[in-house]
Every structure is written in C-alpha cells, then in structure tokens.
Short mmCIF file of C-alpha atoms and ligand atoms in Angstrom, two decimals:
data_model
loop_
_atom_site.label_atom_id
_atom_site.label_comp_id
_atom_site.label_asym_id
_atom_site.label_seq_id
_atom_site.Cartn_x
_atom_site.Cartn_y
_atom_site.Cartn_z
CA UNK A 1 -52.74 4.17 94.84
CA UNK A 2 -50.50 7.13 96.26
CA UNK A 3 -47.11 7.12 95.83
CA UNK A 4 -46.98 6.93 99.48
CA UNK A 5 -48.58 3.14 99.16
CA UNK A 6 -45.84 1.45 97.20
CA UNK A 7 -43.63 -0.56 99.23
CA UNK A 8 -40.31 -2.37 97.99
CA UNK A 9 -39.72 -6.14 96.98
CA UNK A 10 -40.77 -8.20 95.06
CA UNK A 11 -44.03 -9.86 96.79
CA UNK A 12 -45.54 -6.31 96.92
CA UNK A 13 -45.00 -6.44 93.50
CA UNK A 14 -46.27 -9.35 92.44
CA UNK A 15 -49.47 -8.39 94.61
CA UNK A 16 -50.02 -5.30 92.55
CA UNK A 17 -50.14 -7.21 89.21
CA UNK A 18 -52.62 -10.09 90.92
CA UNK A 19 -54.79 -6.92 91.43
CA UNK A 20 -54.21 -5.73 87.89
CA UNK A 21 -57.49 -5.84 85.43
CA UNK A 22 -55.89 -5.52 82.80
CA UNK A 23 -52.71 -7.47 83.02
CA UNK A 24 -54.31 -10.48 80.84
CA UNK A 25 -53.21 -8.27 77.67
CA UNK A 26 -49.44 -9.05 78.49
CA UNK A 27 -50.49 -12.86 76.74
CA UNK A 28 -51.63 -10.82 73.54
CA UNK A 29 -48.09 -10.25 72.60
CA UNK A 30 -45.14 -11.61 71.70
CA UNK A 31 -41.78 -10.51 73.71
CA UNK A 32 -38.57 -10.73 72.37
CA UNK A 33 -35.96 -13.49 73.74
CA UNK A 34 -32.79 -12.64 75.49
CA UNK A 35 -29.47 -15.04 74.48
CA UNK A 36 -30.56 -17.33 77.00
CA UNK A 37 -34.06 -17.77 75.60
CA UNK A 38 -36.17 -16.15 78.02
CA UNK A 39 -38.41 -13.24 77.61
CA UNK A 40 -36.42 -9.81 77.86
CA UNK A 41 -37.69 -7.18 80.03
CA UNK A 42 -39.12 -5.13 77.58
CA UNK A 43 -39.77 -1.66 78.28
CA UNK A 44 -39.25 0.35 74.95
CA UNK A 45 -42.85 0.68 73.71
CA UNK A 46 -42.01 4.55 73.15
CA UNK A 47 -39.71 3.78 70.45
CA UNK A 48 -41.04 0.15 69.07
CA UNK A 49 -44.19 -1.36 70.65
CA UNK A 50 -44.58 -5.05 70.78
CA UNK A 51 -46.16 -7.54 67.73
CA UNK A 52 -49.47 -8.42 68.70
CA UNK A 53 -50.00 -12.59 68.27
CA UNK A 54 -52.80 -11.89 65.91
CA UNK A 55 -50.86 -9.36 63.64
CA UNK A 56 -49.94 -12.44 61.39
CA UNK A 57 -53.24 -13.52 61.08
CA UNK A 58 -54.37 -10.11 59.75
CA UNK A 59 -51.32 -10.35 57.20
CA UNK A 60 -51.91 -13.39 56.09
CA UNK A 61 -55.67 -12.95 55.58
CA UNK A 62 -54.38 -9.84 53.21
CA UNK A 63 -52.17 -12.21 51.61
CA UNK A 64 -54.62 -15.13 51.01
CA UNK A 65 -56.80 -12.77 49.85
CA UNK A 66 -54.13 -11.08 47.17
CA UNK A 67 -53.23 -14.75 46.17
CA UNK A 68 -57.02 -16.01 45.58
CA UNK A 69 -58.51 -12.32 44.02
CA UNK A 70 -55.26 -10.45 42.27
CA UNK A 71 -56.73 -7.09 41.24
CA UNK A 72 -60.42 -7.92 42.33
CA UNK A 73 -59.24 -8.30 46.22
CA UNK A 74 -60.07 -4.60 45.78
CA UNK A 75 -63.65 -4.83 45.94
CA UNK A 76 -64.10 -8.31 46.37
CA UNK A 77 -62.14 -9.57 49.87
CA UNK A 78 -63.49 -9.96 52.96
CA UNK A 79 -62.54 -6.68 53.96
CA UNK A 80 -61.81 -5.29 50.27
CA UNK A 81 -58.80 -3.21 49.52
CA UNK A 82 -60.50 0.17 48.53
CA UNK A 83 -62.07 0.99 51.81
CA UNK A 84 -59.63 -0.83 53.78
CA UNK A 85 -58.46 2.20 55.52
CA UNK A 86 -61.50 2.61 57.04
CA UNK A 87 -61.36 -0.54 59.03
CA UNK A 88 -59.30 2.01 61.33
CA UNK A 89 -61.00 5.06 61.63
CA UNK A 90 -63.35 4.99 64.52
CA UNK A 91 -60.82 3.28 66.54
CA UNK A 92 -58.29 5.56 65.92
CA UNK A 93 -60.86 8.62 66.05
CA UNK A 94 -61.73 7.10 69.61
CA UNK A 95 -58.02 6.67 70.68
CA UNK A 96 -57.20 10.43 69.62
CA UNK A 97 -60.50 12.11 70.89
CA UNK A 98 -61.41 13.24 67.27
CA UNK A 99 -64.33 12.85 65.18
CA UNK A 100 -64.31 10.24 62.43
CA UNK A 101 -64.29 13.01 59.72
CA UNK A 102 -60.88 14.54 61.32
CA UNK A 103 -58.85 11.20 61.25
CA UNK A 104 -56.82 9.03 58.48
CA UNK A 105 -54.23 6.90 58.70
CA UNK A 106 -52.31 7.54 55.89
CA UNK A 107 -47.87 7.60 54.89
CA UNK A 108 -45.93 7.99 57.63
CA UNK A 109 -45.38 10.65 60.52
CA UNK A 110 -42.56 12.76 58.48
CA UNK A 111 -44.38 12.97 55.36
CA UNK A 112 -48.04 14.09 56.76
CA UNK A 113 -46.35 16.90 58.70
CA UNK A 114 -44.96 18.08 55.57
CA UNK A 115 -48.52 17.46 53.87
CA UNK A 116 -50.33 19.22 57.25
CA UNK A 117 -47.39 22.32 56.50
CA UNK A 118 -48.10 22.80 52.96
CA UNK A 119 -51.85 23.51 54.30
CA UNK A 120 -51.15 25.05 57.26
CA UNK A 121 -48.12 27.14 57.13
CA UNK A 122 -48.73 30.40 55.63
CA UNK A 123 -45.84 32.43 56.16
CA UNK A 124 -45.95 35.86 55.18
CA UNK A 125 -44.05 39.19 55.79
CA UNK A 126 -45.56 39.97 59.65
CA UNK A 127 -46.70 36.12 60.25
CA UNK A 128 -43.78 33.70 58.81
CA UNK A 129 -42.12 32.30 62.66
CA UNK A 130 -43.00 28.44 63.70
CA UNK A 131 -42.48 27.57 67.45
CA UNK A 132 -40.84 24.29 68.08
CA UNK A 133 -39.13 22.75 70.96
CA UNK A 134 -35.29 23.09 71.36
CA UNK A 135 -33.80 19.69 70.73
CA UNK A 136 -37.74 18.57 68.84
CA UNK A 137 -37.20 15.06 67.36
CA UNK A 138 -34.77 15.99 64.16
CA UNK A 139 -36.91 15.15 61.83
CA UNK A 140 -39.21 17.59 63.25
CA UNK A 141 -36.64 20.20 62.74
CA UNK A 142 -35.69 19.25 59.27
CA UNK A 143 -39.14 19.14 57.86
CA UNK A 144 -39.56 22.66 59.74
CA UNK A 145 -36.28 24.31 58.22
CA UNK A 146 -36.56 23.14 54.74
CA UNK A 147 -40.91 24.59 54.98
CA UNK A 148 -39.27 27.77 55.93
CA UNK A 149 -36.84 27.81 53.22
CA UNK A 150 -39.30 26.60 50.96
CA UNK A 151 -41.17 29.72 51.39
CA UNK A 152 -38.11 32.14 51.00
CA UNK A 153 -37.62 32.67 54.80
CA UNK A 154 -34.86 31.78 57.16
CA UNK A 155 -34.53 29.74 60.54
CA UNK A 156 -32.33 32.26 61.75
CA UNK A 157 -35.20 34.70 61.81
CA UNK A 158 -38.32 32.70 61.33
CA UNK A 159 -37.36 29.71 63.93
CA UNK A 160 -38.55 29.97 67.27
CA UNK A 161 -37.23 27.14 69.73
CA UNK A 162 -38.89 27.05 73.10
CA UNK A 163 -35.96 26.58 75.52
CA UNK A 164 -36.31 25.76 79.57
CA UNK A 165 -34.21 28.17 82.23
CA UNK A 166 -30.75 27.88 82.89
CA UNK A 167 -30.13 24.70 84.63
CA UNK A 168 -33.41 23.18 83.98
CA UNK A 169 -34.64 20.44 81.25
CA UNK A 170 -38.08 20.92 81.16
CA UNK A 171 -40.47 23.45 79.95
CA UNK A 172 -42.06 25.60 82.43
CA UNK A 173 -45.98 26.13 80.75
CA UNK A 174 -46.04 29.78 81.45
CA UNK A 175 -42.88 30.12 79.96
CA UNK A 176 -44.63 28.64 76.70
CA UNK A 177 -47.65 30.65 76.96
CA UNK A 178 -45.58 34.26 77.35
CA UNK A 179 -43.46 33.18 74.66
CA UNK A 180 -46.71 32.95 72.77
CA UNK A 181 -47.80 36.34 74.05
CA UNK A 182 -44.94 37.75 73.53
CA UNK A 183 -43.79 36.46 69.71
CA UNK A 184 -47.76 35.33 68.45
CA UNK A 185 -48.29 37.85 66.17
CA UNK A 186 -45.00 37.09 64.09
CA UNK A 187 -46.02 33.18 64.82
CA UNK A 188 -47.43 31.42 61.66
CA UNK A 189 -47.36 27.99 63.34
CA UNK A 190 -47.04 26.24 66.51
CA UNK A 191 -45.52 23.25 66.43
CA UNK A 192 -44.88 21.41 69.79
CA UNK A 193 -44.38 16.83 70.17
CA UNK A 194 -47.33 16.58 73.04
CA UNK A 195 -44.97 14.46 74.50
CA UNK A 196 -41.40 15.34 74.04
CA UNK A 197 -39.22 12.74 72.91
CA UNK A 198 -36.10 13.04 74.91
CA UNK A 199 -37.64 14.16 78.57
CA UNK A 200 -40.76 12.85 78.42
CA UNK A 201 -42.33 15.99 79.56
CA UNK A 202 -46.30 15.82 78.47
CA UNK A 203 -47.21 19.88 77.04
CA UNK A 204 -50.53 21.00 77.94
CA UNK A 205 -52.34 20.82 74.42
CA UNK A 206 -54.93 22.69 75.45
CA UNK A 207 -53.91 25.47 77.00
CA UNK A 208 -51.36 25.62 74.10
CA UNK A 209 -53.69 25.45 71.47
CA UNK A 210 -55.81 28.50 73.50
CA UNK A 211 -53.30 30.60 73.96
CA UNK A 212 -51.47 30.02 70.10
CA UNK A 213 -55.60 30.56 68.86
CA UNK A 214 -55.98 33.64 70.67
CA UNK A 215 -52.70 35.51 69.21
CA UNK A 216 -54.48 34.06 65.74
CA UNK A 217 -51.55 31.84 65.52
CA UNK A 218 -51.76 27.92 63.52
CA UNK A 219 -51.56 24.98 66.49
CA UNK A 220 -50.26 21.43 65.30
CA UNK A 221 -49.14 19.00 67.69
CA UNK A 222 -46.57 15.87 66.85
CA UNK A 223 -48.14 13.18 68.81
CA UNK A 224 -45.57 10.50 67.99
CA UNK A 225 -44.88 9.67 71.78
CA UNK A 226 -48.53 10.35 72.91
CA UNK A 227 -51.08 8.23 70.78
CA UNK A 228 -51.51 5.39 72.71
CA UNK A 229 -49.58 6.96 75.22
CA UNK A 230 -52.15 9.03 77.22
CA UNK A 231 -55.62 10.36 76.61
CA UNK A 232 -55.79 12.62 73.49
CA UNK A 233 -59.04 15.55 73.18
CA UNK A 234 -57.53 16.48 69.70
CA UNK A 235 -61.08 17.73 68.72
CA UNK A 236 -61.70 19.16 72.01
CA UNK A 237 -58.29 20.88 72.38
CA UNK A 238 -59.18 22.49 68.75
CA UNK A 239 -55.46 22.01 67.76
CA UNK A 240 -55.73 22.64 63.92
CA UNK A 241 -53.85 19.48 62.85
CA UNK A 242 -51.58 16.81 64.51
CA UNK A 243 -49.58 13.92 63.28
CA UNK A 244 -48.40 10.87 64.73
CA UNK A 245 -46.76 7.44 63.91
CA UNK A 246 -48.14 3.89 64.84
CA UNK A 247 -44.93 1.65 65.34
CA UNK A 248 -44.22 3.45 68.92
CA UNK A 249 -47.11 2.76 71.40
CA UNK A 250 -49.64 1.85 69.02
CA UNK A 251 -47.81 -1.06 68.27
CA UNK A 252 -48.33 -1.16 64.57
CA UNK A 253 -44.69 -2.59 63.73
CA UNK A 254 -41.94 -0.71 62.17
CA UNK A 255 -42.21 1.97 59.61
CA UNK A 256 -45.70 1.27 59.88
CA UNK A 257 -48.79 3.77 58.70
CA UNK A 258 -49.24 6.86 60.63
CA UNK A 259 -52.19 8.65 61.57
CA UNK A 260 -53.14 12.46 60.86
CA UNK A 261 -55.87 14.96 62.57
CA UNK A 262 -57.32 17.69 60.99
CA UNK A 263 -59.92 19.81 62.87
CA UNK A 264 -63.49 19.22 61.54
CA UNK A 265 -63.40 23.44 61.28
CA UNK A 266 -61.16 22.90 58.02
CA UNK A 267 -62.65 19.42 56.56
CA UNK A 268 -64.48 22.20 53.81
CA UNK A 269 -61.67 24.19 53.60
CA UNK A 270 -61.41 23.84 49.79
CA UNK A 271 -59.30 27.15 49.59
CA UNK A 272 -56.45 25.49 51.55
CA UNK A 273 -53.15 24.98 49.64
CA UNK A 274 -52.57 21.31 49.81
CA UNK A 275 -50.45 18.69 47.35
CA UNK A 276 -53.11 16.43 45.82
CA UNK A 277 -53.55 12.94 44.91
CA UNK A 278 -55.70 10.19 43.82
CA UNK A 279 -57.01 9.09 47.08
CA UNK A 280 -57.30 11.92 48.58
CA UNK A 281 -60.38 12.84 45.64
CA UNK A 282 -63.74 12.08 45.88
CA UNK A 283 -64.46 8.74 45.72
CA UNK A 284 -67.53 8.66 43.98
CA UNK A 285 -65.86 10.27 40.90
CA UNK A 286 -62.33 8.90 41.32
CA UNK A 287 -62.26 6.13 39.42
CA UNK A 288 -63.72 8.53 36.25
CA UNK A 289 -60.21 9.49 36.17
CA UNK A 290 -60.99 13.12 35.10
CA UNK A 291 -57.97 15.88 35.63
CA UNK A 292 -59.60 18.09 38.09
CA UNK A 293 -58.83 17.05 41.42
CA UNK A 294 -62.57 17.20 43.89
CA UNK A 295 -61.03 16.48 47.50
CA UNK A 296 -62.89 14.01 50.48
CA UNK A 297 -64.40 16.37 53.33
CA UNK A 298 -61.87 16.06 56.21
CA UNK A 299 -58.47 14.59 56.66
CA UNK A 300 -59.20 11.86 53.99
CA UNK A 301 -58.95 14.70 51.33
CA UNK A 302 -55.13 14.49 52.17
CA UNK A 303 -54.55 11.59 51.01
CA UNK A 304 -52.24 11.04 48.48
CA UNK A 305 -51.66 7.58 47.36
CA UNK A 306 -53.66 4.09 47.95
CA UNK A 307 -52.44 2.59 50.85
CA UNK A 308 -49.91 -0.38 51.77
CA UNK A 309 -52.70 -2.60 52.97
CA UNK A 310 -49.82 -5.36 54.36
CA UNK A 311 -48.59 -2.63 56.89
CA UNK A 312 -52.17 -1.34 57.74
CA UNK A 313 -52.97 -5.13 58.83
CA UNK A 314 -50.74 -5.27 62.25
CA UNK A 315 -52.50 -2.18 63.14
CA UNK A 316 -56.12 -3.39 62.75
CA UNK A 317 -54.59 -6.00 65.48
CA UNK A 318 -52.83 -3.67 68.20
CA UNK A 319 -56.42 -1.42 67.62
CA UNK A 320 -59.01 -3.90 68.15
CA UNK A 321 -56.86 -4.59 71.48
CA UNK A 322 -56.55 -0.86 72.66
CA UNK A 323 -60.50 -0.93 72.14
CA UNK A 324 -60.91 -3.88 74.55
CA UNK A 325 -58.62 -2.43 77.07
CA UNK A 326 -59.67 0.97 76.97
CA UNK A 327 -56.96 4.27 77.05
CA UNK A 328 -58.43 5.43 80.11
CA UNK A 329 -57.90 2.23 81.68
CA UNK A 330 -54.31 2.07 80.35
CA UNK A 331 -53.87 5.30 81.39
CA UNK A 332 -54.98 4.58 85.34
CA UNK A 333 -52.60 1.93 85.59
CA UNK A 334 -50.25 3.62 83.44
CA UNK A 335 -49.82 6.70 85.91
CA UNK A 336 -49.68 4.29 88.75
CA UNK A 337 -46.68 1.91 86.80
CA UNK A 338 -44.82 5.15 86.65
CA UNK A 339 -44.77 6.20 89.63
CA UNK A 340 -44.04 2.59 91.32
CA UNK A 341 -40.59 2.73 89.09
CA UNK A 342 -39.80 6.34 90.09
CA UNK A 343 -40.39 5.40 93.31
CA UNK A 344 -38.06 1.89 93.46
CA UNK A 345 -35.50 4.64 92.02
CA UNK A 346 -35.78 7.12 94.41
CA UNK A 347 -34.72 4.16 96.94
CA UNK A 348 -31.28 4.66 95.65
CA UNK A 349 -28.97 7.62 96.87
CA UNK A 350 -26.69 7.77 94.07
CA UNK A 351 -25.22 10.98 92.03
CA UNK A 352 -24.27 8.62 89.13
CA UNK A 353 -28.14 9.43 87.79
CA UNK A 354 -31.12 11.38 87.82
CA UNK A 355 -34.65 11.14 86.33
CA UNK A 356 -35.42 14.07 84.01
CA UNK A 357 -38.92 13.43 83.62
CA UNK A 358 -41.60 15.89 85.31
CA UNK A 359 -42.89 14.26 88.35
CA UNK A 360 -46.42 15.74 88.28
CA UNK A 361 -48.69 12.55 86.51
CA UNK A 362 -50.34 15.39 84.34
CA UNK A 363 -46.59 16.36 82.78
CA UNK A 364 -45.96 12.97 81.61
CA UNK A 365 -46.67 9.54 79.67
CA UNK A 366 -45.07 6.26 80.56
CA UNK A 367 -42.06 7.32 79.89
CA UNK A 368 -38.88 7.80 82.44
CA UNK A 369 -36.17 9.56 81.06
CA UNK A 370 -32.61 9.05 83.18
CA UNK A 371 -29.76 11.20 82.70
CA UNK A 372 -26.58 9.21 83.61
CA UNK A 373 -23.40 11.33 84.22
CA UNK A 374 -20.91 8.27 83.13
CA UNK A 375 -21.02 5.50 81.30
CA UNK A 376 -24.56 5.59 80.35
CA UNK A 377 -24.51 4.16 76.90
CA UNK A 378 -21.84 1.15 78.10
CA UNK A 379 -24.78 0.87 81.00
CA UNK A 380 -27.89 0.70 78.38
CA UNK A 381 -25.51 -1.95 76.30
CA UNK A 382 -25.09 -4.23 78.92
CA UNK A 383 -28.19 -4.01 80.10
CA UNK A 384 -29.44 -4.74 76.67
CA UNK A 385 -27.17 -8.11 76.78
CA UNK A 386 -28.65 -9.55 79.92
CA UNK A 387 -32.05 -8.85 77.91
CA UNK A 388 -33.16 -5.93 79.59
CA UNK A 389 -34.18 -3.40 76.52
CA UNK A 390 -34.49 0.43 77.25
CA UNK A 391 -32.77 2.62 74.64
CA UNK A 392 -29.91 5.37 74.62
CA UNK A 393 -30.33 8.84 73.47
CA UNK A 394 -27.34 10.86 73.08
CA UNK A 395 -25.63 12.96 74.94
CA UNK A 396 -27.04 10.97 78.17
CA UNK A 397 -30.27 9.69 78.63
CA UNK A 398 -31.25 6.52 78.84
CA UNK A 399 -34.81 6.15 77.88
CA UNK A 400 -37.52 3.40 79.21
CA UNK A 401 -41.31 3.07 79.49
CA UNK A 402 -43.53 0.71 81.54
CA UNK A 403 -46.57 0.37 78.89
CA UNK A 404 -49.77 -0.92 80.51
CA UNK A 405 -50.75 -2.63 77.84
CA UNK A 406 -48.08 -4.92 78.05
CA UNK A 407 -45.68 -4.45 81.20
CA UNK A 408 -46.49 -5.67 84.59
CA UNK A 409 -45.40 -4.17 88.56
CA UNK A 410 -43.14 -7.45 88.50
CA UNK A 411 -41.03 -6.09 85.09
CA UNK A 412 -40.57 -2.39 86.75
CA UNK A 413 -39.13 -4.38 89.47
CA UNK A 414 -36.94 -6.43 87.84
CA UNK A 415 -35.94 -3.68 85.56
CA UNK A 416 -34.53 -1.37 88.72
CA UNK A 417 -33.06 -4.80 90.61
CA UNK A 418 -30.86 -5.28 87.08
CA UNK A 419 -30.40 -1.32 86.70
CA UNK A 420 -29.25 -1.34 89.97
CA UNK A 421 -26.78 -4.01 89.56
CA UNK A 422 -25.21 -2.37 86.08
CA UNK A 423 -25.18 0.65 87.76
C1 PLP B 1 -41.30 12.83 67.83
C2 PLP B 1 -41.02 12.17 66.51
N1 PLP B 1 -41.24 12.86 65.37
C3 PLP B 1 -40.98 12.30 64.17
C4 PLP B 1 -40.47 11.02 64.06
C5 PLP B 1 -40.18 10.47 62.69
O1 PLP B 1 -41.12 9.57 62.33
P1 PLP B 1 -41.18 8.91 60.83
O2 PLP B 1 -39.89 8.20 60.62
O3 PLP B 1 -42.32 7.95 60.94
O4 PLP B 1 -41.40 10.00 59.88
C6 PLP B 1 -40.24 10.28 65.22
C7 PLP B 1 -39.68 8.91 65.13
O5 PLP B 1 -39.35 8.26 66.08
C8 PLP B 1 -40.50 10.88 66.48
O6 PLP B 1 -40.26 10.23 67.62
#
C-alpha cells in the first residue's frame, strides 16, 4: 500500500482492517475504559503497552505454585523458579536479532545500562568522551553524567550531545557519522536510543555501529522505544551492548524486567570490569557458595540478583504472542498504520501543529510525534477525558503510536476525527 492508496473516511477504513491478517490479536488484550465505559482509543504502546488477557493466568500459575511448593517451587514447579528466566530467551533473542548467548532479561532498563557502563566504558586520558543525543531520555543522561564523574572526568569536556541544524529536530545521519569522524578517537562510548524518545526518529544502528567500530570507539544502543517496535539485527549490527525495557511495546506491564544484549564477541571476556553477583556465576558451582565469583558465558554473566519471577510472568504472555504474530509482520502493517495517520493529518491545513517525526518508513517506528504551538497539553488532557490516550511531553509534543499488535485502521481514524475536533 502507497501512501498514494489511502483514501479518507471511515468505510475505507474499516476495509483496510477486514483485509488485516493480523488484526485478530486486538482480542488478546485488554483496553482500558473511558468514563462512559467504552474502550478508549488507545494509542500509547510507546510509553505503556497493553495487559495481555493471559498475563493473569501466568501470575497466578506463579502464585499457585509459590502457595503449594514454598522454597521447593524453585526446582520443583511446572516451570521451576531457577531457570525461569530462560522461559524468555529465545523469544527475546528472536525479537532482538541476537543469539541466545547475547540476551537476558534481567533488572530494569536504568540499572543494566549502568551494569553494560561499568563494562564498557573505559575512559581514559585520550579516549574518556560518550556520544549521546541532545535531549536523550533523562535517565539516559543521568546514568551517563554520574559514569563520567565516577571515573574523575567531566560532562563539560567528556559529553558529547549529537544536536540537529538550526531549525531542524531531527538528526541528519551524516551529521552523526562526521561527528564520529571527527571526535572518535577522544570517543570511549557511543551511546544513541535507536529510536529517540521525543521525535521518534529511528538511527541507523548499523551504520552507527560501523562507523563508531572503525574510529575503535564502544557502540551501545538504548532500545527502549524499539524492541517490539521494529526489526532489531543487534548481532548483525555488532553493536557491543544494548539495553531496553519491556513495559513500552513489549507489553510486559509497568516497571516490568528489561532485557540486555551483549555481543557474543565479549560473552568470554573474563578481563572485563563488571559488578558481580550471585546469578550472574556459574551455575553449576553457584549453589557451593564459594567466594570467588566464576561468571555465565554471555550476557547471563551480568546478572546480579535472582529474578522477580511475578513480573517476568506478564512477559512470557505478551512474548508467546509477538512469536505468533511475527515482528516482521507487525512491522509491514506497522509502516503502513503510520503512514495512513500521517496521511488523515496531512488532510488538515492548519499552523496550530506539525508532525516532527521523519517521514521516510526507514527513520521511524510507530510512533508520530506532533508539535502543537498552543495549548497542546490542555489538548492531550481533554483528549484523554473523552478516552482518547496519547501522552504529553514537555515543552510541546504530543506523543501517539498506532501499534500493530493491537490498534486497527478504524482507531487511527477515530483518533484524527477526535484530534481534529479538540483541535
Ligand atoms: C529511552 C528511555 N531510556 C530509559 C528509560 C528509563 O527506563 P527505566 O525506568 O526502566 O530504567 C526510559 C523510560 O521510559 C526510556 O524511554
């Protein structure tokens, strides 16, 4: 479907979801209600993803088993407690493009980029600058600045923040790659969202990741807004680590586990720094409880602690569906989603917004972002009321996302018929 095939109203509309293969998944989840008890227009999988229906089940079959084993569940449940972890690795391995051996979900997104850092940030005198978008997520920024203080250096000097041209929002990719040329061999560490959080704006991974490589520079990627969002290569790419959360479009529910990559090149890389725990040693010898800490080949030798098995059971549900449905599939009718709503948008002449997001489907996710030039949070608020959820990120910018797995042609027209109105 071109952009030049979508057509206005809502019968054209409905006939695009009719012809939808995968719009059966929308049952799979629940929605939330709006005051008057319907189903609100959901379209903020980029910062909460929906509850699967069978997320409860996979709670309460952790519970039942807690309540009927105690301690022993460990060992002795139907899917025991020690390797439960495991239940997601070759899903999430699949979902990310990585091997088995690179993946583990493990803490959450803030705290593995600090764990991926103390490995993987090796400042010194010529080497000690990290890249990172101007206007990265903040905790992005935070956990950068306080790694480069850690190390005795300073932001002022050792912070590099990619910013686009005067007048412009998004990053041009050359402009990335002769930053790269230009600054890589003071550049310890680049580290770029692969979908930025505010514009939407998709990075070219790989190209990054080449051009950071070849100045001998470290490449990790924040894929918070991209797992689950678009097709990932992370082994491919050869990024050397990335980190990502699963409450966004991986629908895992809130604060739940993330997920961490670590190239297969450094799953032997015993001469690493890294902050240790028990799960992260070898398991044959872990439970000897000797002092000397033997870590798991790949990204499971980062683990620190055993893990909250209640919040890795909503995610065993929202991954068993991503398998069924496929992320290339999601990804074909993602692209085409977006550009149906960017289309019923450009039907409207009007200065009072404008959609910040690259156009090209290669320079972004699901996600629109719309830059309103009055009124835009009093807009996203009453929007919000008549059960229409998008959310609001300051200054302006008002943030939605049409997520294949669960929103249909019909919502993104509904959603600019009530936009529309508000506006
Ligand atoms: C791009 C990005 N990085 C980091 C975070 C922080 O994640 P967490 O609270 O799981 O550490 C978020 C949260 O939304 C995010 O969007």
């Amino acid at each position: 479907m071109t952009r030049a095939g979508f057509q206005d109203g809502a019968d054209f509309a409905a006939a695009m979801d009719a012809r939808d293969s995968l719009s059966h998944f929308r049952e799979r989840f629940h929605f939330p209600k709006s005051k008057i008890g319907e189903d609100c227009l959901y379209l903020c999988g980029h910062s909460l993803g929906l509850q699967p229906k069978t997320a409860a089940s996979y709670i309460d079959q952790a519970l039942r088993d807690w309540a009927h084993l105690g301690v022993e569940g460990h060992f002795h449940a139907d899917n025991p407690w020690m390797p439960y972890h495991r239940l997601l690795t070759q899903q999430t391995a699949a979902l990310v493009g990585a091997e088995p051996l690179e993946v583990v979900v493990m803490n959450s997104l803030t705290v593995n980029l600090h764990l991926m850092m103390t490995s993987f940030y090796r400042p010194t005198a010529q080497r000690h600058k990290i890249v990172i978008e101007r206007g990265a997520f903040p905790s992005d920024q935070y956990a950068v600045q306080s790694q480069i203080r850690y190390h005795g250096f300073h932001p002022t000097s050792s912070l590099l923040e990619l910013t686009p041209r005067d007048g412009e929002v998004c990053m041009r990719d050359d402009d990335i790659e002769s930053l790269i040329d230009r600054e890589g061999d003071s550049i310890a560490l680049i580290l770029l969202g692969g979908v930025n959080y505010v514009t939407g704006q998709l990075f070219d991974m790989e190209e990054i990741t080449k051009c950071g490589h070849r100045k001998g520079c470290v490449v990790g990627f924040d894929l918070a807004h991209a797992a689950g969002n678009i097709p990932l290569r992370t082994h491919d790419w050869g990024a050397d680590f990335a980190v990502w959360c699963s409450y966004k479009y991986l629908n895992g529910g809130p604060g739940c586990v993330g997920g961490c990559f670590v190239h297969a090149r450094h799953a032997r890389a015993w001469d690493l720094p890294r902050f240790a725990g028990w799960w992260g040693h070898d398991e044959k010898t872990r439970f000897q409880m000797g002092p000397n800490f033997h870590p798991i080949p790949g990204a499971e030798g980062w683990q620190l602690s055993n893990p909250p098995i209640m919040a890795l059971a909503p995610l065993r549900a929202s991954m068993e569906i991503f398998a069924e449905a496929g992320i290339e599939r999601l990804r074909a009718k993602s692209v085409t989603l977006t550009a149906y709503m960017e289309f019923l948008l450009a039907q409207f002449d009007s200065r009072k917004f404008s959609v910040i997001t690259p156009r090209e489907e290669a320079r972004r996710g699901a996600q629109l972002s719309i830059r309103l030039s009055d009124h835009g949070r009093e807009l996203c608020d009453q929007l919000a009321a008549a059960g229409v959820i998008g959310d609001w990120r300051e200054p302006d910018t008002f943030r939605i996302a049409a997520v294949p797995l669960y929103n249909s042609f019909q919502d993104v027209y509904r959603f600019v018929q009530c936009f529309s109105a508000v506006l």
